[in-house]
XYZ file of C-alpha atoms in Angstrom:
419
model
C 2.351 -8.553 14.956
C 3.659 -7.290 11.576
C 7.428 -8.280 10.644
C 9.697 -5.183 10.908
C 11.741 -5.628 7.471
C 11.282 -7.523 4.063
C 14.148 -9.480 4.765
C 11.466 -11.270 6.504
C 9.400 -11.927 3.748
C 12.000 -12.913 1.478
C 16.047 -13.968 1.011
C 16.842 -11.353 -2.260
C 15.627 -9.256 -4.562
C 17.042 -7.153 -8.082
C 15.231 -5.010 -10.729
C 15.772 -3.824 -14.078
C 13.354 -2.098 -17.157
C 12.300 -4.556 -19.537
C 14.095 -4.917 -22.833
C 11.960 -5.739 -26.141
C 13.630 -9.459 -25.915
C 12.144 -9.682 -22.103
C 8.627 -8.330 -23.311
C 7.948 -8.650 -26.718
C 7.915 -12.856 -28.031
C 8.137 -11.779 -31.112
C 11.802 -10.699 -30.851
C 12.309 -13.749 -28.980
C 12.263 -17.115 -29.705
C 10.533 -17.767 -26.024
C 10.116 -15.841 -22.770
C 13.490 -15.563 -21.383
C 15.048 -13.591 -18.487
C 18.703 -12.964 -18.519
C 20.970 -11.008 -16.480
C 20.086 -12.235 -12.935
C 23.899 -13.753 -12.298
C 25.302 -10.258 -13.009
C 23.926 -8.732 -9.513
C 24.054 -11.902 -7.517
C 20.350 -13.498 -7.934
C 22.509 -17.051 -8.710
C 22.963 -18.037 -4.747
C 19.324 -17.730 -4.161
C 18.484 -19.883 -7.600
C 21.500 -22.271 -7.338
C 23.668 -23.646 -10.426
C 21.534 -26.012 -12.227
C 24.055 -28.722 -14.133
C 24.195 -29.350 -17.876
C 20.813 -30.570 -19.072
C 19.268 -30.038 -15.230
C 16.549 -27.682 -15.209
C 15.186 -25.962 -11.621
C 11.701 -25.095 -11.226
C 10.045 -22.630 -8.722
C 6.762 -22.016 -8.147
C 6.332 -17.926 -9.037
C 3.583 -15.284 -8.473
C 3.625 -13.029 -11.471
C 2.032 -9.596 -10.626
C 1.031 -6.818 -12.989
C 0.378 -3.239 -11.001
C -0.747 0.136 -12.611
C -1.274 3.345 -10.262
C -4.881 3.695 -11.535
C -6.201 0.352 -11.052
C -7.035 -0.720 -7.435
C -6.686 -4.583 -7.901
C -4.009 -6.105 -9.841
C -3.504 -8.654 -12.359
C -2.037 -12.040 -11.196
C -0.957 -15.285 -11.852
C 0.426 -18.135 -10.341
C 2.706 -20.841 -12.131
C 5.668 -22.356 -12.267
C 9.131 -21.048 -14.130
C 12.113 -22.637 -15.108
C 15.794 -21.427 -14.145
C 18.552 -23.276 -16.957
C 21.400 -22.736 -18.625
C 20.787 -21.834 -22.379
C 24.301 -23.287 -23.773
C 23.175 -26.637 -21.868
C 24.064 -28.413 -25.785
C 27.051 -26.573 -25.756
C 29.606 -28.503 -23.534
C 32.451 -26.385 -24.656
C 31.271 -23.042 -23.302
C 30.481 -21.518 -19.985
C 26.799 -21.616 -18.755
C 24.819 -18.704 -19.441
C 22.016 -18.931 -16.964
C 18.288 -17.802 -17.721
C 14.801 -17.394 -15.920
C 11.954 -19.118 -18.914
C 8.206 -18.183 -18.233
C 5.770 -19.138 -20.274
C 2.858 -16.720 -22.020
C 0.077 -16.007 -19.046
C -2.418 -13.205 -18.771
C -0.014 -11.429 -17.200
C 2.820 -11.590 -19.894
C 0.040 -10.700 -22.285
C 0.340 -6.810 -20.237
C 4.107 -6.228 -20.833
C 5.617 -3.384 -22.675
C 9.176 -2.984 -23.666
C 10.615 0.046 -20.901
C 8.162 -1.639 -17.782
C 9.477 -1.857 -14.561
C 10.478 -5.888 -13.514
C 11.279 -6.805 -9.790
C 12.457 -10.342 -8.968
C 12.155 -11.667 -5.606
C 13.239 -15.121 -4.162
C 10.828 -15.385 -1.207
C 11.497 -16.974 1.765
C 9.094 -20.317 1.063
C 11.233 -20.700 -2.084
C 9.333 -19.305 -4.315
C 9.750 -16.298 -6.732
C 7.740 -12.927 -6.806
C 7.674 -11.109 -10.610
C 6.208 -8.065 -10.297
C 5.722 -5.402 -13.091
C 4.596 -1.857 -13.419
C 4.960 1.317 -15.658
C 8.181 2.887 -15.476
C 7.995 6.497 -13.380
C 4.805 5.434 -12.284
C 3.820 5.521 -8.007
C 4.128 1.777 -7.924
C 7.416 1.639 -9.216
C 8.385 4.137 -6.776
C 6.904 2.150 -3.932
C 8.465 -1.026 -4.807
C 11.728 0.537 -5.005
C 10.866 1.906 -1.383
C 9.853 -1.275 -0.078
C 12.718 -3.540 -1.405
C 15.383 -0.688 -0.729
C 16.350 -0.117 -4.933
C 18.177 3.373 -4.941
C 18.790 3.597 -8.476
C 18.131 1.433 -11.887
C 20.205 1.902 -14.576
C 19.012 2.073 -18.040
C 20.362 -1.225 -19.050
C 20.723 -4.589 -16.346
C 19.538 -5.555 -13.210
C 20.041 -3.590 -9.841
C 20.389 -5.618 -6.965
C 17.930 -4.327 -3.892
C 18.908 -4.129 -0.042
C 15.961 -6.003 1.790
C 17.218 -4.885 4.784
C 17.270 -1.159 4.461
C 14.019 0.315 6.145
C 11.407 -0.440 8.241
C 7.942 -1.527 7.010
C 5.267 1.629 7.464
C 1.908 0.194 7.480
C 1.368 1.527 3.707
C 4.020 -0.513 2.278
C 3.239 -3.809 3.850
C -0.299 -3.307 2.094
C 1.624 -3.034 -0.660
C 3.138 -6.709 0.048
C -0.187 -7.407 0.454
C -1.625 -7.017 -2.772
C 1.640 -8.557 -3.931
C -0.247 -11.695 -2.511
C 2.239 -12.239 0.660
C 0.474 -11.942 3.716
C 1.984 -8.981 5.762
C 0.384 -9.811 9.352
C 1.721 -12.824 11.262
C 0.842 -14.159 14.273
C 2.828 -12.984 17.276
C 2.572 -14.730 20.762
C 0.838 -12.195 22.189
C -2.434 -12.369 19.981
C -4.381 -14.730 22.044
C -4.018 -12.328 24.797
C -5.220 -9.284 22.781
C -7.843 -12.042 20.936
C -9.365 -12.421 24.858
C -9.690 -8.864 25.116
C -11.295 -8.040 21.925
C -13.969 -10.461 22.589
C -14.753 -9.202 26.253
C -15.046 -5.825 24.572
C -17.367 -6.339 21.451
C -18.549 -10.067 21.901
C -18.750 -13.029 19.469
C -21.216 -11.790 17.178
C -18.950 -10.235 14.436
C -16.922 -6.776 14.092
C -18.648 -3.815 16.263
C -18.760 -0.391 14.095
C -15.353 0.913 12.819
C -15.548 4.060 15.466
C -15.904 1.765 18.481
C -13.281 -0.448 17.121
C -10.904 2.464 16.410
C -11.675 4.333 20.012
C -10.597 0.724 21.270
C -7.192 0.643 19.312
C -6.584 4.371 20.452
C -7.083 3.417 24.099
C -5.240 0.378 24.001
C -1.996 2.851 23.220
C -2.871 6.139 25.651
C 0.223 5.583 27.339
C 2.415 5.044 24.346
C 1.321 8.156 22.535
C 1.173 11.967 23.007
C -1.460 13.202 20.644
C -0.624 16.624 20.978
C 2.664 16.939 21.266
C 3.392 14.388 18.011
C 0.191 14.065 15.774
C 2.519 13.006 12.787
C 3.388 9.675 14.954
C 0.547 8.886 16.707
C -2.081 8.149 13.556
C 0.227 6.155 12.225
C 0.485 4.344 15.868
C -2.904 4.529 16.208
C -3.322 2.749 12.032
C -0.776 0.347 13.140
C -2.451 -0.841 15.938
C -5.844 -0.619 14.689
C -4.497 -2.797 12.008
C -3.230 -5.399 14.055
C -6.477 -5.775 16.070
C -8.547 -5.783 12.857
C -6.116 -8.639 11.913
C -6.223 -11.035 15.204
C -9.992 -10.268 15.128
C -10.652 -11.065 11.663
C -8.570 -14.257 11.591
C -10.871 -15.619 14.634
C -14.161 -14.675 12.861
C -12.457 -16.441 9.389
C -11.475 -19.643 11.132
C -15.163 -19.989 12.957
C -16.603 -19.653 9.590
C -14.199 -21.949 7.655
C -14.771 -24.401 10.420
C -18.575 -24.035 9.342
C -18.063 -24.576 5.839
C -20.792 -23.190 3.646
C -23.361 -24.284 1.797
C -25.897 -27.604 2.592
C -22.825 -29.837 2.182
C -20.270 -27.682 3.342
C -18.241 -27.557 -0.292
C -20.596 -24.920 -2.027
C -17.187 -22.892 -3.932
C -19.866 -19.931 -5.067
C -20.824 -19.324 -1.248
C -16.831 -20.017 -0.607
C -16.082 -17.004 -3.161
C -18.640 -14.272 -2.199
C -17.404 -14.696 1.240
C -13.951 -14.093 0.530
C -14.964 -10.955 -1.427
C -16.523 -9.831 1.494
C -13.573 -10.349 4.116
C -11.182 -8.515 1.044
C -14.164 -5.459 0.565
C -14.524 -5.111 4.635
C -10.559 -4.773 4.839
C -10.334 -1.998 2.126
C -13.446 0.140 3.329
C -12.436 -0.023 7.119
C -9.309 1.559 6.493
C -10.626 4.452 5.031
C -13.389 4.938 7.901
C -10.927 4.443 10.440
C -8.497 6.592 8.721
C -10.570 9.526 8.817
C -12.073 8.581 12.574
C -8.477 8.963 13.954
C -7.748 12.553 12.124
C -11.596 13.510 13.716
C -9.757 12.582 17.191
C -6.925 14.167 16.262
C -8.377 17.354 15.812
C -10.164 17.562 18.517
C -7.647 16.691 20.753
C -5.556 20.042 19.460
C -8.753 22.161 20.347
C -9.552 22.995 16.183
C -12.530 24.175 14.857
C -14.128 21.817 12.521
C -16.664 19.956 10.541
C -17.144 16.766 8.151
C -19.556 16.416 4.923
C -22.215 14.723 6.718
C -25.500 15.751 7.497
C -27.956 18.302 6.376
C -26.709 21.303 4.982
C -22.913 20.223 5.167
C -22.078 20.282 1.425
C -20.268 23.268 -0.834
C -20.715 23.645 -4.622
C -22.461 21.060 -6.646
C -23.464 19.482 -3.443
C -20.021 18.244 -2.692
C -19.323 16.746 0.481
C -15.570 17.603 1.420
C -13.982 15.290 4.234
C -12.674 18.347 6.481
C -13.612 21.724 6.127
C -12.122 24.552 9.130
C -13.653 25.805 10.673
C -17.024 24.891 9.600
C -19.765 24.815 6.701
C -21.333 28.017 8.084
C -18.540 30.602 7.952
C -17.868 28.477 4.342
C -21.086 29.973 2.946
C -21.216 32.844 4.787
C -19.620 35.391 2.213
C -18.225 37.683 4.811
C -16.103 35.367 6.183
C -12.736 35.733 5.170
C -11.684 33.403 2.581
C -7.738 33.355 3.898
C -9.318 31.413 7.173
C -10.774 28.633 5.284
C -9.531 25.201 4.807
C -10.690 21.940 3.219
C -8.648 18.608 3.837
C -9.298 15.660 2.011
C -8.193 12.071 3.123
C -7.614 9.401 1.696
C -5.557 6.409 2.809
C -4.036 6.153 -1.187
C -4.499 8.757 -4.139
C -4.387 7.049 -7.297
C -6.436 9.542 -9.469
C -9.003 10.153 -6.496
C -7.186 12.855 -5.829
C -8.532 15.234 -8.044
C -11.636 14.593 -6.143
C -10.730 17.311 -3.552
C -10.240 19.643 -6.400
C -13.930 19.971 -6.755
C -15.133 20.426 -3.137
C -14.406 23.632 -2.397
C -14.573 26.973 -4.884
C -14.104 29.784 -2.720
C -10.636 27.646 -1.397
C -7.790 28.461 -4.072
C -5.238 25.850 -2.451
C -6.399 22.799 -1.190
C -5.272 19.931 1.201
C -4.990 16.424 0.708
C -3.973 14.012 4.065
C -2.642 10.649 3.103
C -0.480 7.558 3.566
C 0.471 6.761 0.747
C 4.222 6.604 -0.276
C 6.549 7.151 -2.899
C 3.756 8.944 -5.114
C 5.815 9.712 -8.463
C 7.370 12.882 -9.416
C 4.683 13.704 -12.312
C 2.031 12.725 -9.977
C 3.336 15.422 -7.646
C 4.021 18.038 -9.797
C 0.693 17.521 -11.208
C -0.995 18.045 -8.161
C 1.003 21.547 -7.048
C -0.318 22.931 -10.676
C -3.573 22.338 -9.736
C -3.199 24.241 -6.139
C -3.014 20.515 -4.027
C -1.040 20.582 -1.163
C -0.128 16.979 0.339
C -0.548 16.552 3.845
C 1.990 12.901 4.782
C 2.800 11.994 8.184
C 6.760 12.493 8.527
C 7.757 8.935 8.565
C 6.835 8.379 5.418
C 8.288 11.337 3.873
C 11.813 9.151 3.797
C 9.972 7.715 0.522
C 9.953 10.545 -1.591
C 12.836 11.867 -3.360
C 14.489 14.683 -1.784
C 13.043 17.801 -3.921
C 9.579 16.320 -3.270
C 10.200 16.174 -0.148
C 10.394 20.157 0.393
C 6.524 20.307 -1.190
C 5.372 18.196 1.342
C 3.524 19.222 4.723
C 3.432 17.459 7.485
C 0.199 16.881 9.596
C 2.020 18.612 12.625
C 2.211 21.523 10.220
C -1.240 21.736 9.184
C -2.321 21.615 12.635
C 0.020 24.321 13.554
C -1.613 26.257 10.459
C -4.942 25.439 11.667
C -4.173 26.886 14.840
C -2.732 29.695 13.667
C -5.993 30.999 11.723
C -8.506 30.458 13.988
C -7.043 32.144 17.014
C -6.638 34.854 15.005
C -10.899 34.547 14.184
């Protein structure tokens, strides 16, 4: 269902770091982006003649690693050449946007990726520089390197797209999950399973998605690969079963006369809240099944009596909240594992869960976290926990800090058959 690359999704794509004249009107006459011929960015804009002036409709995105929604806006900007009075010289082409609540965010030194999408229309998206979201948009659109001054061209076609970084092209606003011509056969399937009365309970869904791939996967002898298979498909079947239960209700409308925009808007919250929450529950459902599949020793922050200091309620904890409080037990055989599907600063979360646990252990899927991020998190005793795959998206002295979930589970292992 998903498309494999971003060349998909769009034709081109080049980044730079803002300069004050890109950021700041004030040492501007107007909001003007030059620079875009100098890597190439002219084929997918064209050549616009003296005095002709090309529009494009253009999604302008601000991102920052600790806020979970972004700021957007949608208008339309203006691609010209500046010395269009000046028939004597050569054109000198530049990208004009006009002053919008995003603009209003810039800072001289942000990071600024251009993108001509396939529908003809232009992506601006902006972020901190050295933050986690500039590293992830440099992983999804394939930018190695930025130089201090002038625009980088990307290579669209240089990965794959993990699961984590087409949610990132979701909140982009470009829908990641397309219809494939095998939907309306998994659609039929779905519905036998669970009915047309609306999504069953995230474990039944996700026991579904793992059994719909028993043959593709070996659980134990790849754990690192198969929750991601197992998120990728769950993903796909949340998506072919959401877009049937969307449609029915469109086709509804809402309100007495159908056109009631208030009714329109809360449900649309709610189809945006059940995607985010799911992912989390099924997240942690499929490292429950994991576990148990390699035979570990185990228990989860729910229920009576499962909680540690300051009635914290850690995700994991091996082998279990009993030997935890038990002060006997040898502290060297505990472990707490957090999860969490993206860190942002939830991560320090973990930190908290646990006392008598020196080094902690954080599973997630989230790529391309930044260098001070990481370093951050090894000073405070917080080992990362990524599935391999996406380990290709850290730099390579990050990636020597990281663990993969094979490895814990090995760890795991290790300990309690020595209980």
């Amino acid at each position: 269902m998903p498309a494999k690359q971003v060349s998909d999704y769009c034709e081109g794509v080049a980044a730079k770091y803002l300069s004050a004249v890109d950021a700041d009107p004030k040492r501007s006459n107007q909001h003007e982006i030059g620079g875009l011929p100098s890597v190439g960015f002219k084929q997918y804009l064209g050549e616009p003649a003296k005095l002709e002036k090309r529009v494009f409709n253009a999604r302008m995105v601000y991102l920052k690693d600790e806020h979970d929604t972004p700021e957007m806006f949608e208008d339309a900007v203006t691609w010209y050449d500046c010395r269009e009075n000046q028939p004597h010289r050569s054109p000198e082409y530049r990208l004009y946007y006009k002053s919008n609540p995003v603009t209003e965010l810039l800072n001289p030194g942000d990071f600024f990726l251009i993108a001509k999408l396939r529908d003809n229309s232009l992506l601006l998206a902006f972020t901190p520089a050295n933050s986690s979201l500039e590293l992830q948009l440099r992983a999804l659109f394939g930018i190695d390197n930025v130089r201090e001054k002038g625009f980088n061209a990307g290579n669209i076609s240089k990965s794959g797209l993990l699961l984590p970084l087409r949610l990132l092209l979701e909140d982009l606003g470009i829908e990641a999950f397309r219809a494939e011509p095998d939907d309306d056969e998994w659609l039929a399937r779905l519905l036998a399973a669970f009915g047309y009365n609306g999504f069953p309970a995230t474990a039944r869904f996700s026991a579904f998605a793992r059994q719909s791939l028993e043959n593709e996967v070996d659980a134990v002898a790849e754990a690192d690969a198969t929750l991601l298979a197992w998120m990728e498909r769950e993903e796909k079947l949340f998506r072919i079963f959401e877009r049937y239960f969307v449609q029915q209700r469109l086709r509804e409308g809402f309100g007495e006369h159908g056109d009631d925009v208030d009714a329109f808007i809360a449900f649309s919250l709610s189809v945006q809240n059940r995607r985010k929450s799911r992912v989390g529950h099924a997240f942690e459902g499929h490292l429950d099944t994991l576990f148990r599949l390699h035979g570990l020793h185990f228990e989860q922050g729910r229920g009576k009596g499962r909680v540690t200091e300051n009635n914290a309620k850690p995700d994991f904890l091996f082998p279990d909240f009993g030997s935890y409080h038990n002060p006997v037990f040898p502290t060297q055989n505990l472990r707490i594992l957090g999860a969490k599907t993206t860190c942002k600063d939830r991560w320090r979360q973990v930190l908290s869960e646990a006392a008598r646990i020196s080094v902690k252990h954080l599973v997630t899927l989230e790529p391309a976290i930044s260098l001070a991020q990481t370093e951050e998190m090894r000073s405070h005793q917080l080992q990362l926990v990524i599935p391999q795959a996406i380990h290709a998206t850290y730099t390579p002295a990050q990636q020597g800090g990281l663990m993969t979930l094979d490895h814990f589970i090995r760890e795991i292992r290790r300990l309690q058959a020595n209980c």
